[in-house]
PDB file of C-alpha atoms in Angstrom:
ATOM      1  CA  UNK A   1      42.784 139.939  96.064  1.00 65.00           C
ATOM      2  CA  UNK A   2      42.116 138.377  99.308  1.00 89.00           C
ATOM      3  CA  UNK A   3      39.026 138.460 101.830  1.00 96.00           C
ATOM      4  CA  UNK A   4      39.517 138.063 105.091  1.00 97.00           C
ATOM      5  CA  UNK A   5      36.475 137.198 107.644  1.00 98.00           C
ATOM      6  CA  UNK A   6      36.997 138.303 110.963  1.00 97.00           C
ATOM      7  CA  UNK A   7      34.529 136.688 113.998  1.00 98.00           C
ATOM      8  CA  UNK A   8      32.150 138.156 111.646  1.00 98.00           C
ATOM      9  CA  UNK A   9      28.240 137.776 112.669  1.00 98.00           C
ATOM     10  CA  UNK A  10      24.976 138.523 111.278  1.00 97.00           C
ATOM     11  CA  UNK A  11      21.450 138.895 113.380  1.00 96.00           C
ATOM     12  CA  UNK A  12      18.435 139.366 111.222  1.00 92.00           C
ATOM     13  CA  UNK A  13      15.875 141.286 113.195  1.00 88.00           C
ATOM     14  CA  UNK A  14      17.975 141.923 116.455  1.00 84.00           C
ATOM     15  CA  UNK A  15      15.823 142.627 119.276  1.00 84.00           C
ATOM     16  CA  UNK A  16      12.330 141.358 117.806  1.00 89.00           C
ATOM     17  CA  UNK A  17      10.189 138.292 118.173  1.00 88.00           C
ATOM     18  CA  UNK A  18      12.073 137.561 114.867  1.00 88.00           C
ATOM     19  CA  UNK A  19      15.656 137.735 115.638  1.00 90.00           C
ATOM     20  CA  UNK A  20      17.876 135.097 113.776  1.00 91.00           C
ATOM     21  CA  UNK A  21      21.516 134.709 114.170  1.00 93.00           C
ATOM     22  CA  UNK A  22      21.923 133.711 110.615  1.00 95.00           C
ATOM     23  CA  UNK A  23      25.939 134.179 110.542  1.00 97.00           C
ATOM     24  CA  UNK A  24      27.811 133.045 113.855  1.00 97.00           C
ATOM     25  CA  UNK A  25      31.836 133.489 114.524  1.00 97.00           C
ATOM     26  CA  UNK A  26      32.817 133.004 110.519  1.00 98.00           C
ATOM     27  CA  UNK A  27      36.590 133.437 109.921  1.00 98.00           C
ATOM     28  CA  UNK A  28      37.172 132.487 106.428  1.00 97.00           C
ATOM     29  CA  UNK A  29      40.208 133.257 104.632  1.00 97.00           C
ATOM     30  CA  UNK A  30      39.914 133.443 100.787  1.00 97.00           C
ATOM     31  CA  UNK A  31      42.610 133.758  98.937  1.00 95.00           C
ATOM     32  CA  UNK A  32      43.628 134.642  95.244  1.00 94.00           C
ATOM     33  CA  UNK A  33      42.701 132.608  92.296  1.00 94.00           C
ATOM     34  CA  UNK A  34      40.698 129.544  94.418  1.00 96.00           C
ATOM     35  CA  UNK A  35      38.125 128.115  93.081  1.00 97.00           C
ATOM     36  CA  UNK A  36      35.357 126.996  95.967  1.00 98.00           C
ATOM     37  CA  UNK A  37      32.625 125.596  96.760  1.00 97.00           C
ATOM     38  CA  UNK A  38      29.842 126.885  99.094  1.00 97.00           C
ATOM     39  CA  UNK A  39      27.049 123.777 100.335  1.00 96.00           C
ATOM     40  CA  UNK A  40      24.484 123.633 103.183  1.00 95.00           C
ATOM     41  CA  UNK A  41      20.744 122.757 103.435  1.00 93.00           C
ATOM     42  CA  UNK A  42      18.312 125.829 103.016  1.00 89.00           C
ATOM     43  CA  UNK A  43      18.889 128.088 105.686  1.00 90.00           C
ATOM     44  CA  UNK A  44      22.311 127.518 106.780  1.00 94.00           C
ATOM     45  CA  UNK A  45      23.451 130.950 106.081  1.00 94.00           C
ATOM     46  CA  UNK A  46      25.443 130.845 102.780  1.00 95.00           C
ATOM     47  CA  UNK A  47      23.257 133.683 100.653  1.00 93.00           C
ATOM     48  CA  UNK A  48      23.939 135.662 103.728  1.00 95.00           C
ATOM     49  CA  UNK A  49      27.355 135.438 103.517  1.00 97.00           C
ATOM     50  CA  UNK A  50      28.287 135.570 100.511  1.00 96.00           C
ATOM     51  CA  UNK A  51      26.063 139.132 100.170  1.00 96.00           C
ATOM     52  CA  UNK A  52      28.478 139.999 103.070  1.00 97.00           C
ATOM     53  CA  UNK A  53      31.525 139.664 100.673  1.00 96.00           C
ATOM     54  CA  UNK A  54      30.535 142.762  98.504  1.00 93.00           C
ATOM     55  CA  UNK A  55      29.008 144.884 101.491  1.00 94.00           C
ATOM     56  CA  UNK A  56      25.443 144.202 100.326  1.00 94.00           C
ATOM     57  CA  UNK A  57      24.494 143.238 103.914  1.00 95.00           C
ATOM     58  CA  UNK A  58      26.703 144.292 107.144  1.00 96.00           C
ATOM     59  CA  UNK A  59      27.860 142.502 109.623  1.00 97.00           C
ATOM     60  CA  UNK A  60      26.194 142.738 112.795  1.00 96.00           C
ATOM     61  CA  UNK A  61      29.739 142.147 114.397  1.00 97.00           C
ATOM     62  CA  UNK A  62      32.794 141.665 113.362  1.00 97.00           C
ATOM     63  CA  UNK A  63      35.607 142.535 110.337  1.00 97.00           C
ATOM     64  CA  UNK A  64      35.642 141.981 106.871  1.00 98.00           C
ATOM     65  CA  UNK A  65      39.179 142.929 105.108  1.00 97.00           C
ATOM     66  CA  UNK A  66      39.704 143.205 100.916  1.00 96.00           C
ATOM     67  CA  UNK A  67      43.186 143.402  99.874  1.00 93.00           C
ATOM     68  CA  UNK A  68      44.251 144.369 103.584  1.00 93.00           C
ATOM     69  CA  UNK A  69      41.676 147.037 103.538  1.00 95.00           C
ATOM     70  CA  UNK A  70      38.646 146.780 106.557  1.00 97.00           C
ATOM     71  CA  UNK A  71      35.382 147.349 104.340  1.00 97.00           C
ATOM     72  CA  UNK A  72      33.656 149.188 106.954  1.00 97.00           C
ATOM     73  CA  UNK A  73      36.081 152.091 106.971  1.00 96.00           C
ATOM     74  CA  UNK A  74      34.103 155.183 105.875  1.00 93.00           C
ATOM     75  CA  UNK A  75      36.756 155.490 103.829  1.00 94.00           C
ATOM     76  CA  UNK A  76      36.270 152.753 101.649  1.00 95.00           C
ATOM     77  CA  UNK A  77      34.623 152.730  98.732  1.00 94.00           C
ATOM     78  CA  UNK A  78      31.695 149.895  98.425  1.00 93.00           C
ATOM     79  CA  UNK A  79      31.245 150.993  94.841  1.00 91.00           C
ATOM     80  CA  UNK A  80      34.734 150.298  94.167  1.00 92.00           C
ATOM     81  CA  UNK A  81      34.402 146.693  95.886  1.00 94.00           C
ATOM     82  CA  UNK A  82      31.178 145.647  93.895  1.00 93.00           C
ATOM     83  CA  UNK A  83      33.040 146.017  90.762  1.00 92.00           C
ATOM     84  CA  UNK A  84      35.972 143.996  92.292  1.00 95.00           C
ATOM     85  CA  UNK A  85      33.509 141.247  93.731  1.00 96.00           C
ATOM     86  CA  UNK A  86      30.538 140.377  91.380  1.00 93.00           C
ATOM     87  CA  UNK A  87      27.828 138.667  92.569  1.00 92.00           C
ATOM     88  CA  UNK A  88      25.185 136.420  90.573  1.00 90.00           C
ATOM     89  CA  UNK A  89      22.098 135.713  92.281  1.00 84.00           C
ATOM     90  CA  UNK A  90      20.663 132.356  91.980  1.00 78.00           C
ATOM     91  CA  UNK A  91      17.940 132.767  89.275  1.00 75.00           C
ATOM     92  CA  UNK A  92      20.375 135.882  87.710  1.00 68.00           C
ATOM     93  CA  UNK A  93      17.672 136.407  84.651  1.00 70.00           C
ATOM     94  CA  UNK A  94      15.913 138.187  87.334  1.00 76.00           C
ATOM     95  CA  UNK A  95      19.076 140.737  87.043  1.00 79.00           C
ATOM     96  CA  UNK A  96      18.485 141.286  83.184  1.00 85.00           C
ATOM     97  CA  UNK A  97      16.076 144.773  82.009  1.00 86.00           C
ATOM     98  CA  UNK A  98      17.737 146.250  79.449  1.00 89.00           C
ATOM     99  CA  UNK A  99      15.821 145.543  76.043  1.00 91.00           C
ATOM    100  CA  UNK A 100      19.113 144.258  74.048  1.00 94.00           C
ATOM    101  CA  UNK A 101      22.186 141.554  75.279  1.00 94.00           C
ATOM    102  CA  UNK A 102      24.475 144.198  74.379  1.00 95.00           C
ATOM    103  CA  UNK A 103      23.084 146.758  76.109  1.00 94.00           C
ATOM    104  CA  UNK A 104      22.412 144.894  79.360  1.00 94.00           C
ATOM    105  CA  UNK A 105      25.772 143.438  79.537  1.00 95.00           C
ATOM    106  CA  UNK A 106      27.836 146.876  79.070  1.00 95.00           C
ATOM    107  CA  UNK A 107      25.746 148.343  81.609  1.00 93.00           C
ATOM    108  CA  UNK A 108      27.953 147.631  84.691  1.00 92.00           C
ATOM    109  CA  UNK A 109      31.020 148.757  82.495  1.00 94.00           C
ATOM    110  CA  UNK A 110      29.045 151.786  81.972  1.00 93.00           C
ATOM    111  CA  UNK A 111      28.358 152.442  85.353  1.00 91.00           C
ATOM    112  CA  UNK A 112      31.959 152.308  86.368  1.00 92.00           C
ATOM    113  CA  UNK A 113      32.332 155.926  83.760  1.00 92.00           C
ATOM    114  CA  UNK A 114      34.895 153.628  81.136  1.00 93.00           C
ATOM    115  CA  UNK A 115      35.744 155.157  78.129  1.00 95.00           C
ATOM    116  CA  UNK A 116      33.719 153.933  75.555  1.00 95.00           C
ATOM    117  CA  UNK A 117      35.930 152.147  73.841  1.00 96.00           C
ATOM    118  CA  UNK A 118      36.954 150.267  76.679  1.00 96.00           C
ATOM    119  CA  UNK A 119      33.113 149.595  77.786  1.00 95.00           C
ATOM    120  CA  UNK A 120      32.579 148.121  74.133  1.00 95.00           C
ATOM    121  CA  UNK A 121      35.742 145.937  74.238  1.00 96.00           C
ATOM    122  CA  UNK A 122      35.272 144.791  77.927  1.00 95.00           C
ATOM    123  CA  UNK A 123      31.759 143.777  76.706  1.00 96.00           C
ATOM    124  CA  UNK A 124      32.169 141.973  73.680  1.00 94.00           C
ATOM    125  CA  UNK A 125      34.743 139.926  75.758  1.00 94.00           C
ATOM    126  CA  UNK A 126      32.759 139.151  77.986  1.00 94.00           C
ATOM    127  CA  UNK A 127      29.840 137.999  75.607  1.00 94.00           C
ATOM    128  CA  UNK A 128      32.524 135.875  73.660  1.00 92.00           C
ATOM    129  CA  UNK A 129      32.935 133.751  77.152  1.00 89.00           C
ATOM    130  CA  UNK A 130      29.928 133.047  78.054  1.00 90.00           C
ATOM    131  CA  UNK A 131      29.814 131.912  74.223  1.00 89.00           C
ATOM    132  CA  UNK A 132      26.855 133.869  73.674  1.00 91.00           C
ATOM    133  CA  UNK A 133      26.479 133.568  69.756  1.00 91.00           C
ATOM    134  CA  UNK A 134      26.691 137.041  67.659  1.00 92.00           C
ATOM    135  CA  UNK A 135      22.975 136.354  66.162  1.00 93.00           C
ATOM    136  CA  UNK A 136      21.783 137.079  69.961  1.00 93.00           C
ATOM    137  CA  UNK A 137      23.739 140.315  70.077  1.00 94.00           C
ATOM    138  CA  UNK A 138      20.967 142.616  69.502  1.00 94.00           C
ATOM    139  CA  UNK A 139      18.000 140.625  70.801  1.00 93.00           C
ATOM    140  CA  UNK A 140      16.040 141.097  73.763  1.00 93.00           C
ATOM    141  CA  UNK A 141      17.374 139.163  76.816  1.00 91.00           C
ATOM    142  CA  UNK A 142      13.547 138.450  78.123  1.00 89.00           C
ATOM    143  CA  UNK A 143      13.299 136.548  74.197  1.00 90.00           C
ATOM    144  CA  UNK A 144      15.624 134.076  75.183  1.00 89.00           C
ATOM    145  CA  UNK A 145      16.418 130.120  76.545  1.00 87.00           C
ATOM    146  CA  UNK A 146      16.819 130.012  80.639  1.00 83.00           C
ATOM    147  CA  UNK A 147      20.570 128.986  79.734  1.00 85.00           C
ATOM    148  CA  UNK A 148      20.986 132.003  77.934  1.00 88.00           C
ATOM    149  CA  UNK A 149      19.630 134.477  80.387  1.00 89.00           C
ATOM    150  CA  UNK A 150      22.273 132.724  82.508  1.00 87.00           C
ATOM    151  CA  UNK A 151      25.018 133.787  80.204  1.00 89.00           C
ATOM    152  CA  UNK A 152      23.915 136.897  79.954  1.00 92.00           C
ATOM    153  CA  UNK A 153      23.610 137.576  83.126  1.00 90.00           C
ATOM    154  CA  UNK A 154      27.408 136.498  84.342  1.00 91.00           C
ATOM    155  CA  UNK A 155      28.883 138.570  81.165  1.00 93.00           C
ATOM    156  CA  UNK A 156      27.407 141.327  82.840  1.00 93.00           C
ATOM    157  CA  UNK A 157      29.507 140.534  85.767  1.00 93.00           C
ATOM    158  CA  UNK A 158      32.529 139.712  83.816  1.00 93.00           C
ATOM    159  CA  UNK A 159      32.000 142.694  81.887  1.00 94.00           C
ATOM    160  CA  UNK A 160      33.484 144.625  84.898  1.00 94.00           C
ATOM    161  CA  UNK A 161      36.524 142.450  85.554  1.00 94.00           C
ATOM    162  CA  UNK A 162      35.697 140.919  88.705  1.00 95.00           C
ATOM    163  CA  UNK A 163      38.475 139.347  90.829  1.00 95.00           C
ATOM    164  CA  UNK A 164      36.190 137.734  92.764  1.00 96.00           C
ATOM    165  CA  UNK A 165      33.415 135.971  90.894  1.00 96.00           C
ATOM    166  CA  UNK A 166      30.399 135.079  93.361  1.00 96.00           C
ATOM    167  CA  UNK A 167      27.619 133.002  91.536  1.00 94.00           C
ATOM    168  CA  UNK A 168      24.764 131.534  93.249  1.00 92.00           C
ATOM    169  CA  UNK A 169      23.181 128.647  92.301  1.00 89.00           C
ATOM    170  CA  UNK A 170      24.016 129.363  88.754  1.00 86.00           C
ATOM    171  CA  UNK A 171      22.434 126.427  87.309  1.00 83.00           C
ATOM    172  CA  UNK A 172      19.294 126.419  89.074  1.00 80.00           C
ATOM    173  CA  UNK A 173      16.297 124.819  87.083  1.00 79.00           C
ATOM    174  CA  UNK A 174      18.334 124.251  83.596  1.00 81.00           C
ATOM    175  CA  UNK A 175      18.903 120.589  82.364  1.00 84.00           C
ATOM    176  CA  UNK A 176      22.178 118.325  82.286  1.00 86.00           C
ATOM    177  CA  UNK A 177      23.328 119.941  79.091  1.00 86.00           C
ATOM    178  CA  UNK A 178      22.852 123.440  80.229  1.00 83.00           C
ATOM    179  CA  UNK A 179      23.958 122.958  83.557  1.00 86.00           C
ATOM    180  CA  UNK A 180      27.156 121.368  81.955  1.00 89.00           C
ATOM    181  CA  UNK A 181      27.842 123.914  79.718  1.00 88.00           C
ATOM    182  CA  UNK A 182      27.922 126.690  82.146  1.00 88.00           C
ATOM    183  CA  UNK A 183      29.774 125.407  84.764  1.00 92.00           C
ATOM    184  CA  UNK A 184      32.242 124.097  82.427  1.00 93.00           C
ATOM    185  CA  UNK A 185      32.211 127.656  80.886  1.00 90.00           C
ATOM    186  CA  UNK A 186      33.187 129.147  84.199  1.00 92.00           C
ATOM    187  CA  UNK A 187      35.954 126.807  84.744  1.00 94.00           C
ATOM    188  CA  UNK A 188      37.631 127.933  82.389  1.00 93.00           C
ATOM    189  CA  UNK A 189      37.053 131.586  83.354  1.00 91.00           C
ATOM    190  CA  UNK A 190      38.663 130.794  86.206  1.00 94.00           C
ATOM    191  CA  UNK A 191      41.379 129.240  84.908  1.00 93.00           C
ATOM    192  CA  UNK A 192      41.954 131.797  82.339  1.00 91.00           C
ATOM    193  CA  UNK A 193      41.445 134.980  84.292  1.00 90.00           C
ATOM    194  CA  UNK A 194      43.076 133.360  87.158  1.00 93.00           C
ATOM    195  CA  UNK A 195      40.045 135.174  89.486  1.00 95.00           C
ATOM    196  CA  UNK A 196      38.362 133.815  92.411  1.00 97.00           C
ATOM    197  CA  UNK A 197      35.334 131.796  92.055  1.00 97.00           C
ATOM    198  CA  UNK A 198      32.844 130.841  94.792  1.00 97.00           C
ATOM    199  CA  UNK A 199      30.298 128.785  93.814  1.00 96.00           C
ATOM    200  CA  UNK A 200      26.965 128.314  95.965  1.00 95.00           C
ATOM    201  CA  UNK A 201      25.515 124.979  94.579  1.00 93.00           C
ATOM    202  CA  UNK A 202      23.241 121.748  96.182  1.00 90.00           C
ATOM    203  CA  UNK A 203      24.845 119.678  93.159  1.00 90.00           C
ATOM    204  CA  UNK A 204      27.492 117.457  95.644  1.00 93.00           C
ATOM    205  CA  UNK A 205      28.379 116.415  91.889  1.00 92.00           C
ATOM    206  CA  UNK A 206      28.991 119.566  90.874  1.00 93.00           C
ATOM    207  CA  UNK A 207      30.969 120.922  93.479  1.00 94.00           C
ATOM    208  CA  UNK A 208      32.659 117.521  93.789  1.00 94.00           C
ATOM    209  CA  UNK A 209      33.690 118.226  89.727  1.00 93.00           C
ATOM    210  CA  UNK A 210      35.193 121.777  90.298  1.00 95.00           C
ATOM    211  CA  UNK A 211      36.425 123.077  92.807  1.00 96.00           C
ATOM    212  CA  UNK A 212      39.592 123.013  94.760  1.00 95.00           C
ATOM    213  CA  UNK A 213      38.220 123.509  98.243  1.00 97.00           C
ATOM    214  CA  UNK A 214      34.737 123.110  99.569  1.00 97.00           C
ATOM    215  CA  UNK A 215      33.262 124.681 102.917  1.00 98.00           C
ATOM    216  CA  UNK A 216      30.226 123.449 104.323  1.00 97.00           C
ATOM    217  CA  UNK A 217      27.778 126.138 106.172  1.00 97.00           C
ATOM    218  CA  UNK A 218      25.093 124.583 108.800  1.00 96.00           C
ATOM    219  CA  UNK A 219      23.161 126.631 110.989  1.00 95.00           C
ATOM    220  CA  UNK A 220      25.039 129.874 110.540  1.00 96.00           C
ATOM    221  CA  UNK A 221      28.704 128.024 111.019  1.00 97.00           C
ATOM    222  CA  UNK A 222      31.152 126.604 109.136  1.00 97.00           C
ATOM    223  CA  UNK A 223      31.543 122.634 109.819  1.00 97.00           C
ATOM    224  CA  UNK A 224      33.895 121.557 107.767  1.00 97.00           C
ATOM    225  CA  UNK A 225      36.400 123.767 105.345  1.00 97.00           C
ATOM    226  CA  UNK A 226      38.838 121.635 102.951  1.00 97.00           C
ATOM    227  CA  UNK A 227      39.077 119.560 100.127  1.00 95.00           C
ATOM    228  CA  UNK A 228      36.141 117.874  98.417  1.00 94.00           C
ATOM    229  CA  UNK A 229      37.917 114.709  99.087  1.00 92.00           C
ATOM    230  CA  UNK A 230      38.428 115.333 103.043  1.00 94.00           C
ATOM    231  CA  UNK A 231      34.823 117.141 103.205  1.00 96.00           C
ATOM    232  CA  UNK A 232      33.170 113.848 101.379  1.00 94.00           C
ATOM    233  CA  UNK A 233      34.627 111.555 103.860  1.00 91.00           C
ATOM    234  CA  UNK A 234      32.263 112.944 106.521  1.00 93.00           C
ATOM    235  CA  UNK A 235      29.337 111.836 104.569  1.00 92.00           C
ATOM    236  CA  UNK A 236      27.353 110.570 107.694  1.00 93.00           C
ATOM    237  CA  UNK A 237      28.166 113.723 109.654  1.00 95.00           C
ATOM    238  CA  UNK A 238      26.890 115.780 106.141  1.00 95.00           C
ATOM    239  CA  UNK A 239      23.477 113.707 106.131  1.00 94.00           C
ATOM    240  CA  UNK A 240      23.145 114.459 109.509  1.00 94.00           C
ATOM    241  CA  UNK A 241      22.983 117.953 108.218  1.00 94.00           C
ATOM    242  CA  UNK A 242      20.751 117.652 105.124  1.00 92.00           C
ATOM    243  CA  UNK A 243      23.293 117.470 103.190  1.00 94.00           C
ATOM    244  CA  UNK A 244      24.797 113.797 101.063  1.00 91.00           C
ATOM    245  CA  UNK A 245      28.083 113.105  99.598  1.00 92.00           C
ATOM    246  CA  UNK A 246      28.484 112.609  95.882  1.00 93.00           C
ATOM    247  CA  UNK A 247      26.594 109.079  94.523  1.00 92.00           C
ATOM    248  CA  UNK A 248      30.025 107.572  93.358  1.00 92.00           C
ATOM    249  CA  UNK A 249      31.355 108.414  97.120  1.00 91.00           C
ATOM    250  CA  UNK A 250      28.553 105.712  98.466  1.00 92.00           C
ATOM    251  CA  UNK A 251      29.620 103.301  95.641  1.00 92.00           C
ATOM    252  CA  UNK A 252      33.346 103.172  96.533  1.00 89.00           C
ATOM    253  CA  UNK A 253      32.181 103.059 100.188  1.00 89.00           C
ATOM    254  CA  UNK A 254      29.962 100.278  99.404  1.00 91.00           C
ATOM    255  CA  UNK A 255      32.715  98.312  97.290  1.00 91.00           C
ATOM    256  CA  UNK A 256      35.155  98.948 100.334  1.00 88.00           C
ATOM    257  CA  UNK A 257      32.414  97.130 102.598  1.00 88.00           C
ATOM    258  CA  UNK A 258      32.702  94.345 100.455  1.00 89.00           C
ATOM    259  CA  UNK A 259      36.362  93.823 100.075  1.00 87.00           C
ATOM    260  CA  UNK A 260      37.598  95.656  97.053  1.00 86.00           C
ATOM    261  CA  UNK A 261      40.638  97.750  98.011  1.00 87.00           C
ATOM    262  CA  UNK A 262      39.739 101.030  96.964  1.00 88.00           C
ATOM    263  CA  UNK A 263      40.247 104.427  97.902  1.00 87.00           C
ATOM    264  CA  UNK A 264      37.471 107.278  98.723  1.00 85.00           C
ATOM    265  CA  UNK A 265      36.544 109.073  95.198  1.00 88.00           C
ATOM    266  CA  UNK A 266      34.094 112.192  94.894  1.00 91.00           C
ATOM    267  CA  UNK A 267      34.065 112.248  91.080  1.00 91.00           C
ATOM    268  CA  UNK A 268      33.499 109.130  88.246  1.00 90.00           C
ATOM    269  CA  UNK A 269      36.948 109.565  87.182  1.00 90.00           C
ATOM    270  CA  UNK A 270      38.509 109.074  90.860  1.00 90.00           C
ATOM    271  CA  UNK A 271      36.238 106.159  90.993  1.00 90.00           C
ATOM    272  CA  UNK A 272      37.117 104.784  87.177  1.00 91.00           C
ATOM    273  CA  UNK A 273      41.359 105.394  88.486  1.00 90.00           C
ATOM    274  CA  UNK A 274      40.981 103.340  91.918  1.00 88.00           C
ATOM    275  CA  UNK A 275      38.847 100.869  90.187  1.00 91.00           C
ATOM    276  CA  UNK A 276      41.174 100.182  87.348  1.00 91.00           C
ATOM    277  CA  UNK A 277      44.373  99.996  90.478  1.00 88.00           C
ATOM    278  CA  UNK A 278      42.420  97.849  92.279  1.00 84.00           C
ATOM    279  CA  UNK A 279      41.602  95.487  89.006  1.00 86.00           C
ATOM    280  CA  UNK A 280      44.695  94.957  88.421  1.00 83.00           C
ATOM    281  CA  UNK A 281      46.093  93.894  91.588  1.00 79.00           C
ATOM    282  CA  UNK A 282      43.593  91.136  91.419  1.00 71.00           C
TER     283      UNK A 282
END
């Protein structure tokens, strides 16, 4: 289902010596099924927003709309909505304290008063893709790797049948392997549930990998919304911000500089394709 953002802003403190206008003027449209990427240096407001998509923070000032519905009607049901839109916080092992993996993950399923049928299959699903091995199943989630916490943690999200899937620096602190594996993991979650994924990352490599549209957050804005190809190209304008382009961006930029025809690439096989076209012209 879609999310709508509406001139929506956010003020933390309003009226004290401490006041910060973390969110300013954000209209965002999300749409069904996308999967995007969220960047910006520390600070530039994307934890606050994206706790603004499932009602964990309100907006100071303007409208946010799920599936045509205005979430701040006291009609609407913000239970209903986290259950719809799951959010992982960075470091999500900090969400884990139930003392087995079953039993944390089919907690949220739980919550929602499922049969318990459906709680059981809906969690053993969920373990299955996060490829959480069945030897795990009844250990305690506190016993286990940092990239397994991590996969514990989003099956308990999954476990409720998100449509939007929020995860926040998921890979935070795990190695090349690990990171790999769960991001790779979630792509295909997304491709087989078809849900919405927005993905909060400082990996330009990673986002560059995944997903189909990035939007860039500086100073409680959005500067640039689009592809990670048409975001990348403004690679001074993103240092300028904190922020770099992918490694292989500077490379083909650098190879341009010194004659080679090639295109702009944000991932090593974009780079290996215009490479290759450009070889054999020569």
């Amino acid at each position: 289902m879609s999310i709508v953002l509406d001139h929506v802003n956010y003020t933390y403190s309003a009226g004290t010596a401490y006041e910060k206008h973390a969110l300013k003027d954000i209209n965002l449209v999300i749409p069904d099924g996308q999967f995007i990427g969220l960047i910006g240096h520390t600070g530039s407001g994307k934890s606050t927003l994206i706790q603004h998509l499932n009602g964990l923070i309100k907006a100071t000032s303007g409208a946010i709309y799920y599936d045509g519905h205005d979430i701040y009607d006291d009609d609407f049901s913000m239970k209903e909505l986290r259950t719809k839109v799951g959010l992982v916080f960075q470091y999500p092992e900090h969400q884990l304290f139930e003392t087995t993996v079953v039993k944390d993950v089919e907690f949220g399923p739980k919550n929602m008063k499922l049969p318990q049928l459906e709680v059981q299959m809906r969690t053993f699903e969920a373990i299955k893709m996060v490829g959480i091995s069945e030897e795990l199943y009844d250990a305690s989630p506190f016993e286990l790797s940092g990239g397994q916490k991590r996969r514990v943690a989003i099956a308990g999200v999954l476990a409720m049948k998100p449509e939007v899937l929020i995860l926040d620096e998921p890979t935070a602190g795990l190695d090349p392997m690990g990171r790999d594996e769960i991001l790779d993991r979630i792509a295909e979650i997304q491709k087989e549930r078809k849900i919405t994924v927005i993905l909060v990352s400082h990996s330009m490599e990673d986002v560059a990998k995944y997903v189909d549209r990035l939007i860039v957050m500086d100073h409680g804005s959005v500067q640039f919304d689009g592809t990670p190809k048409e975001v990348f190209a403004h690679y001074k304008e993103l240092e300028s911000m904190g922020l770099a382009a992918p490694q292989v961006t500077y490379i083909m930029q650098s190879l341009r500089a010194q004659g080679a025809n090639v295109e702009d690439a944000t991932t090593v096989e974009e780079a290996k394709e215009e490479i290759l076209k450009a070889w054999k012209k020569i």
